[in-house]
CSV table of C-alpha atoms and ligand atoms in Angstrom, one decimal:
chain,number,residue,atom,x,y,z
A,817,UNK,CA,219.1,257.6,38.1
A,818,UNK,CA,216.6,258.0,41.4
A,819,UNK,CA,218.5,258.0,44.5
A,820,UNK,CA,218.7,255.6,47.2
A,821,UNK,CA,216.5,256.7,50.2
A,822,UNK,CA,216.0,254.6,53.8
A,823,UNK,CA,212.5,252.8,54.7
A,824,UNK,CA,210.8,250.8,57.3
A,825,UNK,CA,209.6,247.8,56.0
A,826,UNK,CA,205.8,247.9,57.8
A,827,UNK,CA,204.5,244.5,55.4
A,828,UNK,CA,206.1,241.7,53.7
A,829,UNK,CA,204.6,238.8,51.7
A,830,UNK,CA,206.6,237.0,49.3
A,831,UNK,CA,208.7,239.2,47.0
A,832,UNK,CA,206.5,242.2,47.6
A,833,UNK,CA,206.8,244.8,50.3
A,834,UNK,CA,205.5,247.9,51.4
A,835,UNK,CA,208.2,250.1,52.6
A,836,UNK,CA,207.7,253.6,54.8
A,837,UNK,CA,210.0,256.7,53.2
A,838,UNK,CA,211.1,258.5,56.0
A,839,UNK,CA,208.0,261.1,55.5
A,840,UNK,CA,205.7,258.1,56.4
A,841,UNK,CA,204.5,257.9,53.0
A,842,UNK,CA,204.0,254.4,52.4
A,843,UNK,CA,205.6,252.5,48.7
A,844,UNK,CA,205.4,248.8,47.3
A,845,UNK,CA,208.6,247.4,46.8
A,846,UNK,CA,210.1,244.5,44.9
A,847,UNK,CA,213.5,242.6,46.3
A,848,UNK,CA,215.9,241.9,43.6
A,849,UNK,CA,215.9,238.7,41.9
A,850,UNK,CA,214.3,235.7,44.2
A,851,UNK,CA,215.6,237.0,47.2
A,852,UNK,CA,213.0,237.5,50.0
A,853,UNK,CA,214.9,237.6,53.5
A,854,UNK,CA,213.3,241.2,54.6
A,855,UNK,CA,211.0,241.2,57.5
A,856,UNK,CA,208.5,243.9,58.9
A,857,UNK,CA,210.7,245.8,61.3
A,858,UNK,CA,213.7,245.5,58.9
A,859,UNK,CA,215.4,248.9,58.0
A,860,UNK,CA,216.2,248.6,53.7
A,861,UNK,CA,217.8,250.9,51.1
A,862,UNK,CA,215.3,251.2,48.2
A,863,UNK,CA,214.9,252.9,45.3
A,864,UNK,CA,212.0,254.2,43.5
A,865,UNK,CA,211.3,252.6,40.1
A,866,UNK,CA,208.2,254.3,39.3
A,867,UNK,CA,205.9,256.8,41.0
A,868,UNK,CA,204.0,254.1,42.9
A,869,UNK,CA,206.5,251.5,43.0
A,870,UNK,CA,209.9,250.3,44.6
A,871,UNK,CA,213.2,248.5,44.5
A,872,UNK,CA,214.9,247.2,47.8
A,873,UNK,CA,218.6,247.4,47.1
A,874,UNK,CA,219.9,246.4,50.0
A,875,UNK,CA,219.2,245.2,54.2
A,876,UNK,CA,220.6,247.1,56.7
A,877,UNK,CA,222.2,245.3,59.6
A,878,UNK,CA,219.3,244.1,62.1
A,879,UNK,CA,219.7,244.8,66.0
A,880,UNK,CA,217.7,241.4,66.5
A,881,UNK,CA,215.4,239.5,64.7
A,882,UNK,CA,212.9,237.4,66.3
A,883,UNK,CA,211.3,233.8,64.8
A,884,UNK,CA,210.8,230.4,65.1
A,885,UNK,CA,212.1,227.2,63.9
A,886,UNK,CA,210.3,224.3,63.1
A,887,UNK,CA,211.3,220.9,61.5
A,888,UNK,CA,211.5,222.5,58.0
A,889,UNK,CA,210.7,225.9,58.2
A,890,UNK,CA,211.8,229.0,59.7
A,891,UNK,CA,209.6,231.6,60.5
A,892,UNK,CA,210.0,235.4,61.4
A,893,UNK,CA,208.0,237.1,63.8
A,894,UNK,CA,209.6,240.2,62.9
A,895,UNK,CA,213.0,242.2,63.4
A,896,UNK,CA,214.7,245.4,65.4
A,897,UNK,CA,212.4,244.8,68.6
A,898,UNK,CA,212.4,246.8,71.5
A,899,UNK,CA,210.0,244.5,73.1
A,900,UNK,CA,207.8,241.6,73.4
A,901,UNK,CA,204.4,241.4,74.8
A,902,UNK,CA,202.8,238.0,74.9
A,903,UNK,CA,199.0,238.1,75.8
A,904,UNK,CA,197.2,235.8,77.7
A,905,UNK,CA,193.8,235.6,78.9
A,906,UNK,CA,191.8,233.8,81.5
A,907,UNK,CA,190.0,232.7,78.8
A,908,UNK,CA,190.5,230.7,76.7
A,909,UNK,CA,193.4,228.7,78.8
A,910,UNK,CA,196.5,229.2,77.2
A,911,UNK,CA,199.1,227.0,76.6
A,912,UNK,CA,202.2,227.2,79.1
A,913,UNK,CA,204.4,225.2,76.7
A,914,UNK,CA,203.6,228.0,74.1
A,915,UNK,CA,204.1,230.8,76.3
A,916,UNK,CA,207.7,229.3,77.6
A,917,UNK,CA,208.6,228.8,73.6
A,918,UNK,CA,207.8,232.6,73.2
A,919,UNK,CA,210.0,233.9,76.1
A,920,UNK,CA,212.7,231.2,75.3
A,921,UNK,CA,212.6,232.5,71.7
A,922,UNK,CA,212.6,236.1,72.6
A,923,UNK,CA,215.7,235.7,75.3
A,924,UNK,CA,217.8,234.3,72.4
A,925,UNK,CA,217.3,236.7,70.6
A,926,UNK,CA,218.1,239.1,73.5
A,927,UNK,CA,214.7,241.0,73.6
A,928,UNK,CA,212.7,241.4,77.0
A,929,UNK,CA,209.3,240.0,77.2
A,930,UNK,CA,206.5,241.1,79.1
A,931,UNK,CA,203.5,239.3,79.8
A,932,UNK,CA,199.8,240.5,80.3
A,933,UNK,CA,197.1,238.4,81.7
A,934,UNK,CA,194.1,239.5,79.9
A,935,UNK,CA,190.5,239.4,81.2
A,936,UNK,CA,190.8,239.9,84.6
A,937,UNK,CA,187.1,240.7,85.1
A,938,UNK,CA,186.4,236.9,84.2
A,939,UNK,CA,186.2,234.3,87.3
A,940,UNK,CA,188.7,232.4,85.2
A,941,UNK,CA,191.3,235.0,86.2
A,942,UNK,CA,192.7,233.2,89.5
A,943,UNK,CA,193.3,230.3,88.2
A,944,UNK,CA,195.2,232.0,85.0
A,945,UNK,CA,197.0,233.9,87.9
A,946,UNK,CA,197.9,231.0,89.7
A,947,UNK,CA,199.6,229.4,86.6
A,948,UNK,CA,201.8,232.9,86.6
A,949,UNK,CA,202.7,232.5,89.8
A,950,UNK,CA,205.9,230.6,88.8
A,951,UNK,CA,206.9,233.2,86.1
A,952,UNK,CA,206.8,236.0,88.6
A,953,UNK,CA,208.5,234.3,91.1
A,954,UNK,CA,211.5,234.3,88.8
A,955,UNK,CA,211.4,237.3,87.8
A,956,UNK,CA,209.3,238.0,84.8
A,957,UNK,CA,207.0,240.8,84.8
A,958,UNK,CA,203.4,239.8,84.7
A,959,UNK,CA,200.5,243.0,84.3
A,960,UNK,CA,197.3,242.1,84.8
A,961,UNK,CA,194.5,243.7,82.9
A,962,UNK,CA,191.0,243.7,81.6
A,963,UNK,CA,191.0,245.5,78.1
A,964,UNK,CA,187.2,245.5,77.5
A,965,UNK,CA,186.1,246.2,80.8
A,966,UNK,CA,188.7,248.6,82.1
A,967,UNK,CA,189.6,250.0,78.9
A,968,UNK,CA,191.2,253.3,80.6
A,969,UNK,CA,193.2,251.5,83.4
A,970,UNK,CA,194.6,249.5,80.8
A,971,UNK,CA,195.5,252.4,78.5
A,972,UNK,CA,197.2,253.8,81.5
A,973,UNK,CA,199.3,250.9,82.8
A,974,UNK,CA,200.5,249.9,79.0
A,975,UNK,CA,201.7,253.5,77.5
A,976,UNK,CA,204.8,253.7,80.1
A,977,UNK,CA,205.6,249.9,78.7
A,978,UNK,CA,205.4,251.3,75.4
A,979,UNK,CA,205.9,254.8,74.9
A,980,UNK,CA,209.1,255.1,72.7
A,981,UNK,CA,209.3,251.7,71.5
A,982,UNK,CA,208.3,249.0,68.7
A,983,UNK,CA,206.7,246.2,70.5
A,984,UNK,CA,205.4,243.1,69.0
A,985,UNK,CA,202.2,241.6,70.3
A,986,UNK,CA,202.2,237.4,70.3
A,987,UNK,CA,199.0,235.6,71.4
A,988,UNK,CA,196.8,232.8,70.9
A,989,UNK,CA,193.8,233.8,69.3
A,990,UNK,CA,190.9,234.7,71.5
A,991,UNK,CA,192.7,236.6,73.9
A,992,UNK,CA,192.0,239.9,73.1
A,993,UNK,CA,195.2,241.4,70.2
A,994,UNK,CA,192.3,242.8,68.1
A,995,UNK,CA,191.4,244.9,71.0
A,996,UNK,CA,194.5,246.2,72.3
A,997,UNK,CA,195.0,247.4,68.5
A,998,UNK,CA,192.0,248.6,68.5
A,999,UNK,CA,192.1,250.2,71.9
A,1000,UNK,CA,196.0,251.7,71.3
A,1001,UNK,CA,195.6,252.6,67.6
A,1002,UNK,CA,192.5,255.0,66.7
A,1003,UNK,CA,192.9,254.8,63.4
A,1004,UNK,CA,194.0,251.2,63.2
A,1005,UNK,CA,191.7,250.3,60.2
A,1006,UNK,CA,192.6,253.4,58.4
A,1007,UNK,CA,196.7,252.0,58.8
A,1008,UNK,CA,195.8,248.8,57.3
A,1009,UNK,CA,194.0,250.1,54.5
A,1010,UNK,CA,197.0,252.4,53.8
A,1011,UNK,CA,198.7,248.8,53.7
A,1012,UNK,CA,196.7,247.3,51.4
A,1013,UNK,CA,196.2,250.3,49.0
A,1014,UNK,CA,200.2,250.2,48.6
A,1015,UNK,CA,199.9,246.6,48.0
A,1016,UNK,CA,197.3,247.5,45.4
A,1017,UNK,CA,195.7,244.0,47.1
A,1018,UNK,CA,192.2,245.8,48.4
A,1019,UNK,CA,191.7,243.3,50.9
A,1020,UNK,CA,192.7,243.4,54.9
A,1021,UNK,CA,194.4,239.8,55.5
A,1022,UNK,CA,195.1,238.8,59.1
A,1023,UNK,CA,197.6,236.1,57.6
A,1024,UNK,CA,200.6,239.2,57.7
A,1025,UNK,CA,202.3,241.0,60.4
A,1026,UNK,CA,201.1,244.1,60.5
A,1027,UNK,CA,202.8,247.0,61.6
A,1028,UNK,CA,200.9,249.8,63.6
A,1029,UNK,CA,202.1,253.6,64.6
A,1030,UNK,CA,200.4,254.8,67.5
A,1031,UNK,CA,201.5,258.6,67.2
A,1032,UNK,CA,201.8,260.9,64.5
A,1033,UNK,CA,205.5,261.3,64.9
A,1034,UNK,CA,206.0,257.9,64.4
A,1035,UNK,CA,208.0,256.7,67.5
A,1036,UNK,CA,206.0,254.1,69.0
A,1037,UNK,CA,204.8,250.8,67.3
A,1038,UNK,CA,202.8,248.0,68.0
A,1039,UNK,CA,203.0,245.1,65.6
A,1040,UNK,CA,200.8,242.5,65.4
A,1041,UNK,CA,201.3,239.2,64.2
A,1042,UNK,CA,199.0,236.4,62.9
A,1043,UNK,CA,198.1,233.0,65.0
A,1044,UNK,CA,200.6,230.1,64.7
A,1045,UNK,CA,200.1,226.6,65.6
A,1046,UNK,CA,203.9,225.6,66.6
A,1047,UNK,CA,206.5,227.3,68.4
A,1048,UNK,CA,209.7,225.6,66.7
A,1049,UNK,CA,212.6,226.2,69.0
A,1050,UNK,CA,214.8,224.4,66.7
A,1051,UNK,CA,217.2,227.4,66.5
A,1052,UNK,CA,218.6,226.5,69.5
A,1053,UNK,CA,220.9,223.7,70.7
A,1054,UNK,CA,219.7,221.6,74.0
A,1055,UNK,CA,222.5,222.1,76.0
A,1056,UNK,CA,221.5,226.2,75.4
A,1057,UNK,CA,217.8,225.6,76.7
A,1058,UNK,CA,218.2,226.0,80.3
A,1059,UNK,CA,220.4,229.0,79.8
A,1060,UNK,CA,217.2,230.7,78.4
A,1061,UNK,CA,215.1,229.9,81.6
A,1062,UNK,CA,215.3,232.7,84.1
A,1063,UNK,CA,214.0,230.2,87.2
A,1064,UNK,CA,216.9,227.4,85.9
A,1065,UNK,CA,219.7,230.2,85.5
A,1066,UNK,CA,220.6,230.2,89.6
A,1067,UNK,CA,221.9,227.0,89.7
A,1068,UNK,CA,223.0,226.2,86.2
A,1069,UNK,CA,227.4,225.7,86.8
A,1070,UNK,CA,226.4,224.2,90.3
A,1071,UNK,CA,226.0,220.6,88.7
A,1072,UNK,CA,229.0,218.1,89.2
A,1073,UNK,CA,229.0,217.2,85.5
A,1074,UNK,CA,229.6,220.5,83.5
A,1075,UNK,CA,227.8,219.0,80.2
A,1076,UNK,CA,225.2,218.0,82.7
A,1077,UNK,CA,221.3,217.8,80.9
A,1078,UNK,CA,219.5,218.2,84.1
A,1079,UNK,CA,217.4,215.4,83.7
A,1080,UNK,CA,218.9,212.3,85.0
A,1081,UNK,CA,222.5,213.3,86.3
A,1082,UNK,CA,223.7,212.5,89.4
A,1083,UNK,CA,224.3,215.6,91.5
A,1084,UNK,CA,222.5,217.5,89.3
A,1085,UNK,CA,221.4,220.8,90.9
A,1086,UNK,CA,219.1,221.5,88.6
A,1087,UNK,CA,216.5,218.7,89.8
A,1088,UNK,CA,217.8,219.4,93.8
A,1089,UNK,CA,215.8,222.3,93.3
A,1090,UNK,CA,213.2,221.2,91.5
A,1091,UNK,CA,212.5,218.3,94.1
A,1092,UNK,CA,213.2,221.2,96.8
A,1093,UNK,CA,210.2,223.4,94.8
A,1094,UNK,CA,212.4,226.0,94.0
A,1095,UNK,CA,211.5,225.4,90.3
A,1096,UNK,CA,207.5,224.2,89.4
A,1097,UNK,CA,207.0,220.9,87.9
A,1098,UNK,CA,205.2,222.1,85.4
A,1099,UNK,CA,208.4,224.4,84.1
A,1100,UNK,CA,210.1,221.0,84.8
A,1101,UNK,CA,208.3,219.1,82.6
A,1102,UNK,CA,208.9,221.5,79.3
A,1103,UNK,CA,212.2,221.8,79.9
A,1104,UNK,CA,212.0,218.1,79.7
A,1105,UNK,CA,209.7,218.0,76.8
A,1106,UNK,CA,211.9,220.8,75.3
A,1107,UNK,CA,215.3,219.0,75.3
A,1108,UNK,CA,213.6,215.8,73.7
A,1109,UNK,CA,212.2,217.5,71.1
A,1110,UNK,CA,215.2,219.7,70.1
A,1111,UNK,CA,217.8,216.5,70.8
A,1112,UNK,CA,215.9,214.4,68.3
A,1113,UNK,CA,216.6,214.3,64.5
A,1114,UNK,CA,214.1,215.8,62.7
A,1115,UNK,CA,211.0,213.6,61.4
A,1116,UNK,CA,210.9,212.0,57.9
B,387,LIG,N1,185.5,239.5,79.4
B,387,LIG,C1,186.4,240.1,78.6
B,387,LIG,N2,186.4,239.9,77.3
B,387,LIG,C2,187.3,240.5,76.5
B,387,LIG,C3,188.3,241.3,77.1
B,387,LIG,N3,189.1,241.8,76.1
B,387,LIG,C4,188.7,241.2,75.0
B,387,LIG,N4,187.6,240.4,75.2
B,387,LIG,C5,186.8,239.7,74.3
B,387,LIG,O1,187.5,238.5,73.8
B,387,LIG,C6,187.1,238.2,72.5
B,387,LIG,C7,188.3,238.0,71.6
B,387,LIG,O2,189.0,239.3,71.5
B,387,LIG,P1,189.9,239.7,70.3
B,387,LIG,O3,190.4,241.1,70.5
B,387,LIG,O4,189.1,239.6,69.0
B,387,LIG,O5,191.0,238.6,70.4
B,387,LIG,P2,192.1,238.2,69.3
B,387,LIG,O6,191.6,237.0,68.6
B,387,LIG,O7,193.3,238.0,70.1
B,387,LIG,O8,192.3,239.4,68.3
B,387,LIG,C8,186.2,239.3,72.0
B,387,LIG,O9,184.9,238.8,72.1
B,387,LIG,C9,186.5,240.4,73.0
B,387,LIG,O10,185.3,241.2,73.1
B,387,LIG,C10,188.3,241.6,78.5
B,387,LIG,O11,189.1,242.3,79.1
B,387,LIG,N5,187.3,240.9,79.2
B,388,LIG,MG1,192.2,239.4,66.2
B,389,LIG,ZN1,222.2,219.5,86.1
């Protein structure tokens, strides 16, 4: 009988999993029976079952777990986050209703979001700057940085953000996550291939969340995840939207109806201050879009 040992799930696809001993050396695991609810960033009990593969006995308790909810599905971004970095770039233009999704998603789940505006040396860059402009002003920490051009500046003004910590990346596609990797992680190519080898699959898929050490003592981790085309927020009722919305928060309680939607209410203090301009329309209007979508019952 082997003994039970602790891992790092670093890939997950179906029923199969590559799972990191705590030497780093990295093992393709099996769940038992159908089950298949570990994520990369989960921390598992496994078991060897032969010298090149594994068993995962059991999920250890998760300190968060990120994902999104569609209509039908639900989807995990990954678990036990210290961070979130969503990239941007001043080109192409990136969605704002995408990019409130991810930091409503990732304040429910109670981890903090930083964004980067990426491809500053582009003439693009004010204008992406100027859409910012209302997630600064309440709060949110906005870096601003040009990966290909000032490769070094960027390196300098990311490793504090980082250092320590397992941080996932979340981007459209286009915006430059291929060469933050690339840029952060040396020997990024080597790391996947180590991936695949466990997986005894040969071939690098971009369709999986990839997990990424950045320092031979294995403390800090970037983790990048594939493209998505919706940001389900179904996980979350309505009436908890606003709560999630660091520019609504000051005047949510201040409403004369305590169940009050902000969208048509009288005395509503939620739209004094967007009519005052104290919250932007265009934050306005997902909110608005938001609350529809999550208020109606789902599609047939
Ligand atoms: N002008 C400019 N282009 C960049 C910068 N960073 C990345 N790119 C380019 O943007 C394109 C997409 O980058 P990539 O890393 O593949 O994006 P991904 O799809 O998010 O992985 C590539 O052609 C990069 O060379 C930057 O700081 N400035
Ligand atoms: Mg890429
Ligand atoms: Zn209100």
């Amino acid at each position: 009988m082997k003994a039970q040992q602790t891992g790092l799930v670093v890939r997950g696809h179906g029923r199969h999993y590559v799972v990191e001993d705590d030497n780093g050396e990295r093992v393709h695991c099996l769940t038992r029976g159908k089950k298949s609810d570990c994520v990369v960033g989960d921390r598992v009990r496994w078991q060897r079952s032969s010298d090149h593969e594994g068993v995962i006995e059991k999920l250890e308790p998760r300190r968060n777990l990120l994902f999104r909810q569609d209509e039908w599905k639900t989807k995990s971004f990954a678990a036990n986050l210290d961070r979130l970095l969503v990239l941007v770039a001043a080109e192409p233009q990136f969605s704002e209703s995408q990019l409130t999704r991810a930091l409503i998603a990732a304040d429910s789940a109670g981890i903090t979001t930083d964004i980067l505006l990426n491809k500053t040396d582009l003439p693009q860059a004010e204008a992406a700057r100027q859409r910012l402009a209302p997630y600064k002003a309440m709060g949110q920490q906005v870096l601003e940085l040009s990966l290909k051009g000032k490769p070094d500046e960027a390196r300098e003004t990311l490793m504090p953000l980082l250092e320590g910590r397992s941080t996932l990346v979340l981007g459209p596609s286009g915006t430059g996550k291929s060469t933050l990797i690339n840029l952060l992680v040396p020997d990024a190519r080597a790391q996947v291939g180590e991936i695949s080898q466990a997986l005894n699959s040969g071939r690098h898929t971009t369709t999986t969340t990839q997990w990424y050490w950045m320092d031979a003592e294995r403390q800090t981790a970037l983790i990048d995840s594939p493209g998505f085309q919706e940001f389900g927020l179904r996980q979350i009722p309505a009436p908890e939207l606003a709560s999630h919305m660091a520019d609504f928060k000051p005047y949510l309680g201040e409403c004369r109806f305590h169940n009050c939607s902000h969208r048509h209410e009288p005395g509503c203090s939620v739209l004094v201050a967007v009519e005052a301009g104290k919250i932007s329309p265009s934050r306005y209007r997902i909110y608005d879009e938001l609350w529809q979508e999550l208020s109606s019952p789902p599609r047939y």
